mmCIF file of C-alpha atoms and ligand atoms in Angstrom:
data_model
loop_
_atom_site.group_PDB
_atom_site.id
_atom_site.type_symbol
_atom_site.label_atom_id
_atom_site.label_comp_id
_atom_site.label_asym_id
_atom_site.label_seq_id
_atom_site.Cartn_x
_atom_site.Cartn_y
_atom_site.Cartn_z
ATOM 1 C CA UNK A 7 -19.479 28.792 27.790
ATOM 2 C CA UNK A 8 -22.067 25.870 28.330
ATOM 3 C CA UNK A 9 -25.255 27.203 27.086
ATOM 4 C CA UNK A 10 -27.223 26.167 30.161
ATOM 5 C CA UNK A 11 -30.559 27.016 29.241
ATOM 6 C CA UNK A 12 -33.554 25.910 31.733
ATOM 7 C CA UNK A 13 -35.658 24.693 28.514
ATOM 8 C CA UNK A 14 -32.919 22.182 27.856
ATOM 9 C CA UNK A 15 -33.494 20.130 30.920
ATOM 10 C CA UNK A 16 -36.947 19.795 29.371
ATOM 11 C CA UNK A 17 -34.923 18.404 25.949
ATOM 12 C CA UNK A 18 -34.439 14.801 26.334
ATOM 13 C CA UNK A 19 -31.869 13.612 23.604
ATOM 14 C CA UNK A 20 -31.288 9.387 23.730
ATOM 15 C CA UNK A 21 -27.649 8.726 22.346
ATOM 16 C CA UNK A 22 -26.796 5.844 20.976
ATOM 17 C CA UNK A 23 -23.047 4.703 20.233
ATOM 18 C CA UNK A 24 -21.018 5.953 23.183
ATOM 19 C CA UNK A 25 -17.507 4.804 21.374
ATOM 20 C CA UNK A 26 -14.561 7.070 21.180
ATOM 21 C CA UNK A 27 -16.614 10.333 19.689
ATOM 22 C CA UNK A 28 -19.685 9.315 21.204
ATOM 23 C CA UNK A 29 -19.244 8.934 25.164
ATOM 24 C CA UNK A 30 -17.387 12.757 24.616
ATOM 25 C CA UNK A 31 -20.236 14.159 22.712
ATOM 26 C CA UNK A 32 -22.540 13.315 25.110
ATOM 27 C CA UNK A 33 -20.651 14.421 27.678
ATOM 28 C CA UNK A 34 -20.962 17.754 26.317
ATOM 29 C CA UNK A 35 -24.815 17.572 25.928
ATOM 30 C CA UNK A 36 -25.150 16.715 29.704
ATOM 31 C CA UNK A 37 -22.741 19.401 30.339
ATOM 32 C CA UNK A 38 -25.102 21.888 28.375
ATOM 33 C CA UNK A 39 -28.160 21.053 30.508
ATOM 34 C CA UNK A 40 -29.813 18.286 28.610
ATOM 35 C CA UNK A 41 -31.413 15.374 29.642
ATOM 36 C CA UNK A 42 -29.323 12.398 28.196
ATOM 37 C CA UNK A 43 -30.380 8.779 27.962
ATOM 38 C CA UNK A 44 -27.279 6.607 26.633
ATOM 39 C CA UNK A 45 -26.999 3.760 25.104
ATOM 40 C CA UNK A 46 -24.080 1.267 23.615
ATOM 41 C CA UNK A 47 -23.682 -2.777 23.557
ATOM 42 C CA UNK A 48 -21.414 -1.987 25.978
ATOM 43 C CA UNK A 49 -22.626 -1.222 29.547
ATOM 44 C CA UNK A 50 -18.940 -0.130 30.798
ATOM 45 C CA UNK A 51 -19.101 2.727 29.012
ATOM 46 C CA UNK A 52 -22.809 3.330 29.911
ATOM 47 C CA UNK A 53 -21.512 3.373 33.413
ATOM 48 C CA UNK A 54 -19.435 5.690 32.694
ATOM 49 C CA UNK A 55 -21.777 8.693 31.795
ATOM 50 C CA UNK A 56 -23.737 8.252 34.822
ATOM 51 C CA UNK A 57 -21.607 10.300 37.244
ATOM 52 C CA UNK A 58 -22.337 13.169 35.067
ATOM 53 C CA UNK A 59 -26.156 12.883 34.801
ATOM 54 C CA UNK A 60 -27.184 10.673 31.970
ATOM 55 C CA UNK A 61 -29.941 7.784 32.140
ATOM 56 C CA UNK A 62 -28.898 4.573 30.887
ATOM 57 C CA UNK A 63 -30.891 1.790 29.275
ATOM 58 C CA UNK A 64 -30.869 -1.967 28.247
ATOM 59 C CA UNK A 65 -31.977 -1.496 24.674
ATOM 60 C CA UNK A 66 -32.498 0.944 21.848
ATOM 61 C CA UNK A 67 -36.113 0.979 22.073
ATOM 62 C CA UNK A 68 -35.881 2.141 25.956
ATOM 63 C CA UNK A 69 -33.193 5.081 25.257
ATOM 64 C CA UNK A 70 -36.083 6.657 22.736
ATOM 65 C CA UNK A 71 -38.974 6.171 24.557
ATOM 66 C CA UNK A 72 -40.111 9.650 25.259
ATOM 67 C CA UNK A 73 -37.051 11.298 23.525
ATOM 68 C CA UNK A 74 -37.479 14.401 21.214
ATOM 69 C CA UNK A 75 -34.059 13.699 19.788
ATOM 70 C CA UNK A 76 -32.238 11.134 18.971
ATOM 71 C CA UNK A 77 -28.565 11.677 18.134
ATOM 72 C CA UNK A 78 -26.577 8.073 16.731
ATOM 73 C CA UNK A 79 -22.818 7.629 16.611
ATOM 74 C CA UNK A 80 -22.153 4.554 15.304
ATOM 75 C CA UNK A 81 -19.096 2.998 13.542
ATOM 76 C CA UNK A 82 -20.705 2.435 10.010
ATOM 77 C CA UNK A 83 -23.478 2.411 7.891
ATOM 78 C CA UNK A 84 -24.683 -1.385 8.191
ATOM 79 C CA UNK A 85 -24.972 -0.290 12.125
ATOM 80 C CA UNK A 86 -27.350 2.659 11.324
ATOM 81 C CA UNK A 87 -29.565 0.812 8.575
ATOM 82 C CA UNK A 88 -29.645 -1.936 11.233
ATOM 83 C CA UNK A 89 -30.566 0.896 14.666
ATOM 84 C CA UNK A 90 -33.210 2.907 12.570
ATOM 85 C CA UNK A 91 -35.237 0.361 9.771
ATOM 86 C CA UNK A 92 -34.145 -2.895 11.137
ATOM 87 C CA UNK A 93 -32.055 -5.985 10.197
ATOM 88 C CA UNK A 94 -31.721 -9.702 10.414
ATOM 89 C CA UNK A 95 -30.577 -10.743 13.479
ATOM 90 C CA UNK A 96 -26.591 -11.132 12.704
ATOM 91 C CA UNK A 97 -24.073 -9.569 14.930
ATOM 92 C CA UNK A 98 -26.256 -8.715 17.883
ATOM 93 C CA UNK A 99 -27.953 -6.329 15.313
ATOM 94 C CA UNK A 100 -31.527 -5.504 15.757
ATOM 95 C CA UNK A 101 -34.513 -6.955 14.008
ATOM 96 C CA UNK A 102 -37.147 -3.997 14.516
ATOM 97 C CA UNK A 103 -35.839 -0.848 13.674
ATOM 98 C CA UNK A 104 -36.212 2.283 16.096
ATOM 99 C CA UNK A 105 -37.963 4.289 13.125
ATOM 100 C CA UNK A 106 -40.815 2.295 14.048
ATOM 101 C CA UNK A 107 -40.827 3.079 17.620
ATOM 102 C CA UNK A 108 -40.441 6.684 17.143
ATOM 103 C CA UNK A 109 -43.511 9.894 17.917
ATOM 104 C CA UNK A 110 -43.887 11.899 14.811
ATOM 105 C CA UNK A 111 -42.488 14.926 14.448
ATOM 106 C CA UNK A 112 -38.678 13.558 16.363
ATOM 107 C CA UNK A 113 -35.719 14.780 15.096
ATOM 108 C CA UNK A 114 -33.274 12.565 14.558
ATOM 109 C CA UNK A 115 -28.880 13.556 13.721
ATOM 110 C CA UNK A 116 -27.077 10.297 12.472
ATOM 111 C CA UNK A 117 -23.412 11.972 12.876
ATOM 112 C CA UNK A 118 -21.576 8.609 12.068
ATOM 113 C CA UNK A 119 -19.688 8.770 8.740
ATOM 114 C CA UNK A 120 -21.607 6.485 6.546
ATOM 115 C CA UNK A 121 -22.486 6.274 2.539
ATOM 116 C CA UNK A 122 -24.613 9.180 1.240
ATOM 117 C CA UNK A 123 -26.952 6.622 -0.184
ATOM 118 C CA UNK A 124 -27.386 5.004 3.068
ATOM 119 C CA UNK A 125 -28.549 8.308 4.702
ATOM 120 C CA UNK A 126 -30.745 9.250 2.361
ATOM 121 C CA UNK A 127 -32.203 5.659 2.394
ATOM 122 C CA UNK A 128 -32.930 6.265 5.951
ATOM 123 C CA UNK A 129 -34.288 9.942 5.155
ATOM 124 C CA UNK A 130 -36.419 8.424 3.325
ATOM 125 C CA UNK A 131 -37.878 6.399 5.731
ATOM 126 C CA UNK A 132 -37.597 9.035 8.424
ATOM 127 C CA UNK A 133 -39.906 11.277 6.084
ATOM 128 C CA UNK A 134 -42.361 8.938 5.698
ATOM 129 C CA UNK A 135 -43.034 8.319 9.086
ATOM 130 C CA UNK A 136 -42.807 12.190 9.660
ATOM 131 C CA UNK A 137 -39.598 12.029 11.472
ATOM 132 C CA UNK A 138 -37.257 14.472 10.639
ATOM 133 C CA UNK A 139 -33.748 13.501 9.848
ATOM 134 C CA UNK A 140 -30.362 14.748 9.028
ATOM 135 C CA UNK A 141 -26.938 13.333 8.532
ATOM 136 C CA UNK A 142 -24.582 15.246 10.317
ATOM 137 C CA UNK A 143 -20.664 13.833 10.035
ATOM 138 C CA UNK A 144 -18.083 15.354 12.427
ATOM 139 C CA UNK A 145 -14.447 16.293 11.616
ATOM 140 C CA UNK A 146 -12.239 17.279 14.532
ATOM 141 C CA UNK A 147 -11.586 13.953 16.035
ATOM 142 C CA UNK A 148 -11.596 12.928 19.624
ATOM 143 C CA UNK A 149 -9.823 16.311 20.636
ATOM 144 C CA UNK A 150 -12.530 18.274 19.152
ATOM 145 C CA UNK A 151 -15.508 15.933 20.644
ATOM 146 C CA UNK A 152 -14.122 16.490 24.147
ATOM 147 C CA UNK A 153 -13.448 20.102 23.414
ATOM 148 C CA UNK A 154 -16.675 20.275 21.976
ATOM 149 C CA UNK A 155 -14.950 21.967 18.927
ATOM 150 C CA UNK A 156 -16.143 19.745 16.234
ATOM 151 C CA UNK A 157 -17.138 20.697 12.768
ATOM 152 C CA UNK A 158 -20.782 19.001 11.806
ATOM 153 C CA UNK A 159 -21.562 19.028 8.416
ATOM 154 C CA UNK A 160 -25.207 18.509 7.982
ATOM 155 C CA UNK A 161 -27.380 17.102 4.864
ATOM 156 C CA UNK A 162 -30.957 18.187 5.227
ATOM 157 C CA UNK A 163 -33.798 19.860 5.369
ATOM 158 C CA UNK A 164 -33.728 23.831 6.298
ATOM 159 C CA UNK A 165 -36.456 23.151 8.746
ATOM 160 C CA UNK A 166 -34.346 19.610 10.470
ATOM 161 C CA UNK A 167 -30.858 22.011 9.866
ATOM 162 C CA UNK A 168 -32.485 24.584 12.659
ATOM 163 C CA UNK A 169 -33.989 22.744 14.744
ATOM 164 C CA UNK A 170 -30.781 20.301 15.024
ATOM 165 C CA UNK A 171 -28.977 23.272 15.595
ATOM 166 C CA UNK A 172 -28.206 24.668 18.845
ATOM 167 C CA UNK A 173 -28.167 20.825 19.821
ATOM 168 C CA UNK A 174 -25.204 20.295 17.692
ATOM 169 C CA UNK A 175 -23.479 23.963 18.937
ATOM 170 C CA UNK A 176 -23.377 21.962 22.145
ATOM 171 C CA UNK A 177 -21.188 19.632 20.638
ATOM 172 C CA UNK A 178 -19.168 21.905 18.045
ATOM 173 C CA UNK A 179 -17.987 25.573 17.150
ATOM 174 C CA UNK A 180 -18.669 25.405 13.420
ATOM 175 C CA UNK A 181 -22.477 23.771 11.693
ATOM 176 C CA UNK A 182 -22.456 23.514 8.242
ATOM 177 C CA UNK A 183 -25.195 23.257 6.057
ATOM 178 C CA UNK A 184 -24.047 21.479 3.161
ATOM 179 C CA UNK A 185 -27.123 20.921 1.470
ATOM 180 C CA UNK A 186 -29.847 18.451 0.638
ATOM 181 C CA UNK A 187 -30.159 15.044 3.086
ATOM 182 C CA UNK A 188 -26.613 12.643 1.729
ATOM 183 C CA UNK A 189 -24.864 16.054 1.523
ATOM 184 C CA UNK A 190 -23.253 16.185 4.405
ATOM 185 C CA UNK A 191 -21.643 12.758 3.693
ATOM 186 C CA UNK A 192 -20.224 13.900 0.342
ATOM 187 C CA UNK A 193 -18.435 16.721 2.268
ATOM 188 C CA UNK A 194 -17.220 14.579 5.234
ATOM 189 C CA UNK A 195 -15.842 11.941 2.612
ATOM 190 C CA UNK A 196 -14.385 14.306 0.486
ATOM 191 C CA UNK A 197 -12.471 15.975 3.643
ATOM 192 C CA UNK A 198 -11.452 12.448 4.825
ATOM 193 C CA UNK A 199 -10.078 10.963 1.580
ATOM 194 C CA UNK A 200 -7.903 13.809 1.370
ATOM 195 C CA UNK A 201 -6.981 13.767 5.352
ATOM 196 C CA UNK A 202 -6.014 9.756 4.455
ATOM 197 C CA UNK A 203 -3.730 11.550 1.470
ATOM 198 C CA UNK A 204 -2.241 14.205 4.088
ATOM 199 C CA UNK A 205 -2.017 11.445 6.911
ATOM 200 C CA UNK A 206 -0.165 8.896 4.111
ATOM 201 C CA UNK A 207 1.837 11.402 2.658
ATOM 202 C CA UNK A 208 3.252 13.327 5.819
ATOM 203 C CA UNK A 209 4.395 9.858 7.482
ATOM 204 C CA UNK A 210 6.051 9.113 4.015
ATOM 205 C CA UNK A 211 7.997 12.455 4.349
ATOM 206 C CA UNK A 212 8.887 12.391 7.507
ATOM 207 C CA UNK A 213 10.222 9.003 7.033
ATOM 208 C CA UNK A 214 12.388 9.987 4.006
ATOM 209 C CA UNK A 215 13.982 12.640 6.567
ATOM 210 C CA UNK A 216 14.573 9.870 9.178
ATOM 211 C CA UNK A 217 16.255 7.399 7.019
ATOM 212 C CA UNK A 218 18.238 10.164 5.896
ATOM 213 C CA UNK A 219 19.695 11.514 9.392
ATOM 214 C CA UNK A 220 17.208 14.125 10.782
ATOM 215 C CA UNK A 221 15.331 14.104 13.782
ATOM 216 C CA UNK A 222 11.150 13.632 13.073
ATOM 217 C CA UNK A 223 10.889 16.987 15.384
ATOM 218 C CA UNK A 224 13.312 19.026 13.981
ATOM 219 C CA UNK A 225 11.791 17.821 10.271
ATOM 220 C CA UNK A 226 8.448 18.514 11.120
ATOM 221 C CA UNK A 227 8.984 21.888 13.088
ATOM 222 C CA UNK A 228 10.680 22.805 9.519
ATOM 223 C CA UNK A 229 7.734 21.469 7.224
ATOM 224 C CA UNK A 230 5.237 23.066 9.671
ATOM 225 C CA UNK A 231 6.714 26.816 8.771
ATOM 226 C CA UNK A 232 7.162 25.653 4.956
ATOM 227 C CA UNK A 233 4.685 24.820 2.129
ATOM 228 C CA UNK A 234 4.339 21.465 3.597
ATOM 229 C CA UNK A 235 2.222 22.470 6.173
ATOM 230 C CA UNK A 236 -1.115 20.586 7.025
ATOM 231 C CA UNK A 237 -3.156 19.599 9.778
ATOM 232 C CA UNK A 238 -1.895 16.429 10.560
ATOM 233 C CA UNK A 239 1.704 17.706 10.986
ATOM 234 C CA UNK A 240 -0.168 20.486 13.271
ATOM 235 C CA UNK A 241 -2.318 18.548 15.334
ATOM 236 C CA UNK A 242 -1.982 14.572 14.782
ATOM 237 C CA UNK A 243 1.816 14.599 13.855
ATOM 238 C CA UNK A 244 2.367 10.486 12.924
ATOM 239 C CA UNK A 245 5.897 9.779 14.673
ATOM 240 C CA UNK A 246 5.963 9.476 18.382
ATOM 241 C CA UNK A 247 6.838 11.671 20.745
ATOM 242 C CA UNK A 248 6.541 14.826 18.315
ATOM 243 C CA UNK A 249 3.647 16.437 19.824
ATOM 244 C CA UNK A 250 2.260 14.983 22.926
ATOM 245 C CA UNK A 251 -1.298 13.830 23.857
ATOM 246 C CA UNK A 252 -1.727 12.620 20.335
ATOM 247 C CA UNK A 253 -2.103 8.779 19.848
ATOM 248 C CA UNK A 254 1.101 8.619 18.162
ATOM 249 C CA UNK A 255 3.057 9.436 21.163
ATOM 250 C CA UNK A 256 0.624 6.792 23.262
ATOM 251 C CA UNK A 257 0.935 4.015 21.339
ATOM 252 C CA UNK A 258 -1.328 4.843 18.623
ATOM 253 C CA UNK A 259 -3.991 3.832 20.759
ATOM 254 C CA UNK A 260 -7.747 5.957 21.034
ATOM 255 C CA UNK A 261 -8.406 8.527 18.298
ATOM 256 C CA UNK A 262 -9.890 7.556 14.625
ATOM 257 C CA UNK A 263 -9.215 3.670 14.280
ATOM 258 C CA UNK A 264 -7.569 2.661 10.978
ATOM 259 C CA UNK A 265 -10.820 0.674 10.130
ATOM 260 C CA UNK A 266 -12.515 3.787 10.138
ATOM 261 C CA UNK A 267 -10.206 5.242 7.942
ATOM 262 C CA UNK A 268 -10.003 2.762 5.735
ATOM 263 C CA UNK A 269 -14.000 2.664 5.458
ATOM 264 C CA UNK A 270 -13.889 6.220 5.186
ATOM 265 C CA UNK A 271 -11.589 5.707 1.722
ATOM 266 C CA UNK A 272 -13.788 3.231 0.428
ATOM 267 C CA UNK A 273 -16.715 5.150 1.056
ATOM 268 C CA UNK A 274 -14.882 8.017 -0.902
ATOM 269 C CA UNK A 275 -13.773 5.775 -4.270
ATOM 270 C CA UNK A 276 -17.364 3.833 -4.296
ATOM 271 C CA UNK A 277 -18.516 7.741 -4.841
ATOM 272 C CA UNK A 278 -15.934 8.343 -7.140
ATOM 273 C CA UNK A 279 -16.898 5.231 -9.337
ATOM 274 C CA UNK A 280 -20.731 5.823 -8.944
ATOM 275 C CA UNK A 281 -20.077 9.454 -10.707
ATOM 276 C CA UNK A 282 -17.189 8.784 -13.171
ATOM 277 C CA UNK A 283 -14.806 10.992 -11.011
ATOM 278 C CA UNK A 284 -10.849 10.355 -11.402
ATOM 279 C CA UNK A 285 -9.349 10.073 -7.629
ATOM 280 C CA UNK A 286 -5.989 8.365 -7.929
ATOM 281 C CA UNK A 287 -4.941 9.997 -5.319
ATOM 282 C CA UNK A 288 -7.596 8.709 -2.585
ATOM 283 C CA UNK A 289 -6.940 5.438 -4.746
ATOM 284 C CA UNK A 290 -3.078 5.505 -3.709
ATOM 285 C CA UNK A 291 -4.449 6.332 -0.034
ATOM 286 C CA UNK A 292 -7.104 3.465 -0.212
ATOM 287 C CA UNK A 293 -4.358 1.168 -0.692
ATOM 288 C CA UNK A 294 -2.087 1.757 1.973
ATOM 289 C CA UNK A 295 -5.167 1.473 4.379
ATOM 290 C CA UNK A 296 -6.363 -1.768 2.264
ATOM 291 C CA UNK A 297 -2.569 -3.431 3.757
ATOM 292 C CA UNK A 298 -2.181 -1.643 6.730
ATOM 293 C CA UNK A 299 -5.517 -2.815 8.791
ATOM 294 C CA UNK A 300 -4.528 -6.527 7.782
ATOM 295 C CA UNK A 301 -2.549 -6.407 11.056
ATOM 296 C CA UNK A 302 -3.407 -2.662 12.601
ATOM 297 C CA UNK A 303 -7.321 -1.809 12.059
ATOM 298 C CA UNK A 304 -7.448 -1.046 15.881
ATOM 299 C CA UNK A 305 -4.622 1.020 16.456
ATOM 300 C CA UNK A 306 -4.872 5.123 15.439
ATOM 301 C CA UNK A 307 -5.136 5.923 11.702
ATOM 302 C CA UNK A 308 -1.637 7.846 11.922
ATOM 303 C CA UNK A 309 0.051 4.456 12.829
ATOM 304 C CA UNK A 310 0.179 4.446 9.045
ATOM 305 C CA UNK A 311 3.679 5.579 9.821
ATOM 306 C CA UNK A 312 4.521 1.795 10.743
ATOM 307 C CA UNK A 313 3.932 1.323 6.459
ATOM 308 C CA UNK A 314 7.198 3.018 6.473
ATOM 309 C CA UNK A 315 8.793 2.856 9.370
ATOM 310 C CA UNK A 316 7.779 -0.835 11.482
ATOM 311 C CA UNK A 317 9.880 0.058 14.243
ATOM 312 C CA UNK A 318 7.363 2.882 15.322
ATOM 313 C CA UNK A 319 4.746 0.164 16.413
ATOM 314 C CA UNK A 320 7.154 -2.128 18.525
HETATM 315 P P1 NAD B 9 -16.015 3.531 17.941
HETATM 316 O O1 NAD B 9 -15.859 2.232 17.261
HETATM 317 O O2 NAD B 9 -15.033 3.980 18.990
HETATM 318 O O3 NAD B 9 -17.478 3.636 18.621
HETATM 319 C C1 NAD B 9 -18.648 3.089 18.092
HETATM 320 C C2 NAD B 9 -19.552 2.683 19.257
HETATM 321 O O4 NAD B 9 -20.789 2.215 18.732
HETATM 322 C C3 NAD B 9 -18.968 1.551 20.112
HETATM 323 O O5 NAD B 9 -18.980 1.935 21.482
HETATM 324 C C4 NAD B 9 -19.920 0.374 19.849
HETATM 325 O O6 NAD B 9 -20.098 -0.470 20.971
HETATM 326 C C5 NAD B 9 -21.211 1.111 19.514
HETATM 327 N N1 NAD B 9 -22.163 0.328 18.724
HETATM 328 C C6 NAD B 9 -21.925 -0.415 17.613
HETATM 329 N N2 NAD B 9 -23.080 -0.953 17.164
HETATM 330 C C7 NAD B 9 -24.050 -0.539 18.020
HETATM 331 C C8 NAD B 9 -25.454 -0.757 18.087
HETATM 332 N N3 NAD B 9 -26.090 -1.527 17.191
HETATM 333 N N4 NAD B 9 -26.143 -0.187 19.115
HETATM 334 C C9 NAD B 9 -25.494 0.586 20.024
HETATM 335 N N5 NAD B 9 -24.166 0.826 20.010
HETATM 336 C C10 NAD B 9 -23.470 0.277 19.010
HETATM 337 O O7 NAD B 9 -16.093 4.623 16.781
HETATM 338 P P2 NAD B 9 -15.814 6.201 16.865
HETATM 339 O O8 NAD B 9 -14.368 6.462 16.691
HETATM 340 O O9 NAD B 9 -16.565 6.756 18.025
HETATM 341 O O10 NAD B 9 -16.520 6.645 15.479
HETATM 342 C C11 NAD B 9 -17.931 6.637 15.305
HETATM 343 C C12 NAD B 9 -18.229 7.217 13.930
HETATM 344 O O11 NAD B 9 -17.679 8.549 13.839
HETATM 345 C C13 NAD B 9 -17.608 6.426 12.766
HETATM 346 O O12 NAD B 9 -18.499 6.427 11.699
HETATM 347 C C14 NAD B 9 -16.331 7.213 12.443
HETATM 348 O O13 NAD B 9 -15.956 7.048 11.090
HETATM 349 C C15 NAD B 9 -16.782 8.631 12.739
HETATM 350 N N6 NAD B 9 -15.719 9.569 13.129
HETATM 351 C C16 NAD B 9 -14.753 9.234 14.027
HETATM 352 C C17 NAD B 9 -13.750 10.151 14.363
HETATM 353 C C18 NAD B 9 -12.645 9.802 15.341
HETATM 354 O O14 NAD B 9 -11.665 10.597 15.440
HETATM 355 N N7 NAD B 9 -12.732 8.704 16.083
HETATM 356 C C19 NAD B 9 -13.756 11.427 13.803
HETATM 357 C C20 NAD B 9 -14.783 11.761 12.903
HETATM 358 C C21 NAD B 9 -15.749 10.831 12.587
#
């Protein structure tokens, strides 16, 4: 049930990165009551909130002005070091960042997946201009942002963690407080490197059955009820025409790019080396990814299955 309250009319939220989680998300916000002003380099997909209520804008600095909350979405950390404190002007990036442009006491969720360092980095920043910031990763991909099912898993302060949080219940069913600000970018990269594992190793099983006479359904309705079982053969099965509505039945287009993935991997064994943690398993993972965006970074992480099976992607 949309939590329509009249006070959140009087809650305006900019939103910036309106990709495949993002334009969903926000959807969801405007769909709670809130007063949404969008932004994204692209203006199509601007457009395409407006029939539902939000504002749009030319520029970052005009979807905060007057905002108590500003929620980001973007695809990686050099994009939300660039939004918030600022970059050289490379790749239509920013030179001033939106820290600067900010009213004390905003609260700010970056819910892109980016390094831990990177978020506390901008913390930091946040804190000293008396911002208050938290990182706040999803998991529940594009099903769960239109649903508004996700899972956010927020580093922070307790103070930032409430106040961020019937916001994000807009947006998701289950908030998690991981800890202190970077914390919730441990937990998200922990959960992906082993969804790249599950991903890699359920297309690799399914493709031994294949080669070997069965049908991927059949296989998968039998691993499903067996020890096998994970989310990806659940939900985000990797051969097409298993499940429907999932991007490997459509092409392996939409859904969690295999750039993202393959970020989110390398995100996962820079962590590992920082701390002296063994991961050869993410390692495997990270190297199937490392091959398979050479010619695919676009398409749907489960298009891994092409790694084993080529003919899946023709
Ligand atoms: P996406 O590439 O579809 O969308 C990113 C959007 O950001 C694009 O619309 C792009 O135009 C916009 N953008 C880039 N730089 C910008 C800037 N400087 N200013 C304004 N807009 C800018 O990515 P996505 O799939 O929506 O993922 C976003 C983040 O969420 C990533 O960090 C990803 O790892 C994470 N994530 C994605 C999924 C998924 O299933 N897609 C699930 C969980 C987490």
């Amino acid at each position: 049930m949309p939590n329509n309250h009249p006070n959140n009319q009087s809650t305006h939220i900019a939103f910036i990165g309106l990709g495949n989680m993002g334009a969903p998300m926000a959807k969801n916000l405007l769909k709670h009551g809130y007063s949404v002003r969008v932004y994204d380099l692209s203006t199509d997909v601007q457009q395409s909130l407006v029939a539902m209520g939000a504002t749009t804008s030319t520029s970052p600095q005009q979807a905060v002005e007057n905002a108590d909350v500003v929620i980001t979405m973007l695809p990686a950390g050099k994009h939300v070091k660039s939004v918030y404190l600022g970059a050289p002007d490379a790749e239509r990036l920013m030179t001033e960042g939106l820290l600067s442009h900010l009213a004390a006491g905003t609260l700010v969720i970056d819910s892109s997946t980016i390094a831990a360092a990177d978020a506390r980095l901008v913390a930091q920043a946040a804190t000293t201009a008396n911002i208050d910031f938290i990182d706040a990763p999803v998991s529940g991909g594009t099903a769960g942002a239109a649903a508004g099912s996700l899972t956010f898993i927020v580093g922070g302060a307790d103070s930032a963690f409430a106040r961020a949080k019937p916001i994000l219940q807009a947006m998701g069913k289950n908030i998690f407080h991981a800890g202190e600000s970077g914390a919730g970018q441990v937990a998200k990269i922990c959960n992906n490197m082993l969804l790249g594992v599950l991903m890699s190793g359920t297309a690799e099983a399914i493709n031994l059955g294949v080669k070997n006479g069965l049908d991927a359904g059949v296989l998968s309705d039998i691993m499903l009820q067996s020890s096998g079982r994970n989310w990806t053969l659940e939900v985000y099965n990797p051969y097409p025409n298993v499940l429907p509505d999932v991007p490997a039945s459509k092409g392996y287009e939409g859904g969690f790019m295999s750039q993202h993935m393959h970020k989110d991997l390398h995100l996962a064994l820079q962590t590992a080396q920082d701390t002296a943690v063994d991961v050869p398993m993410g390692a495997q993972a990270t190297q199937l990814y490392d091959e398979h965006i050479k010619a695919h970074y676009e398409k749907d992480f489960s298009s891994i299955m092409a790694h084993f099976d080529a003919s899946v992607l023709k």
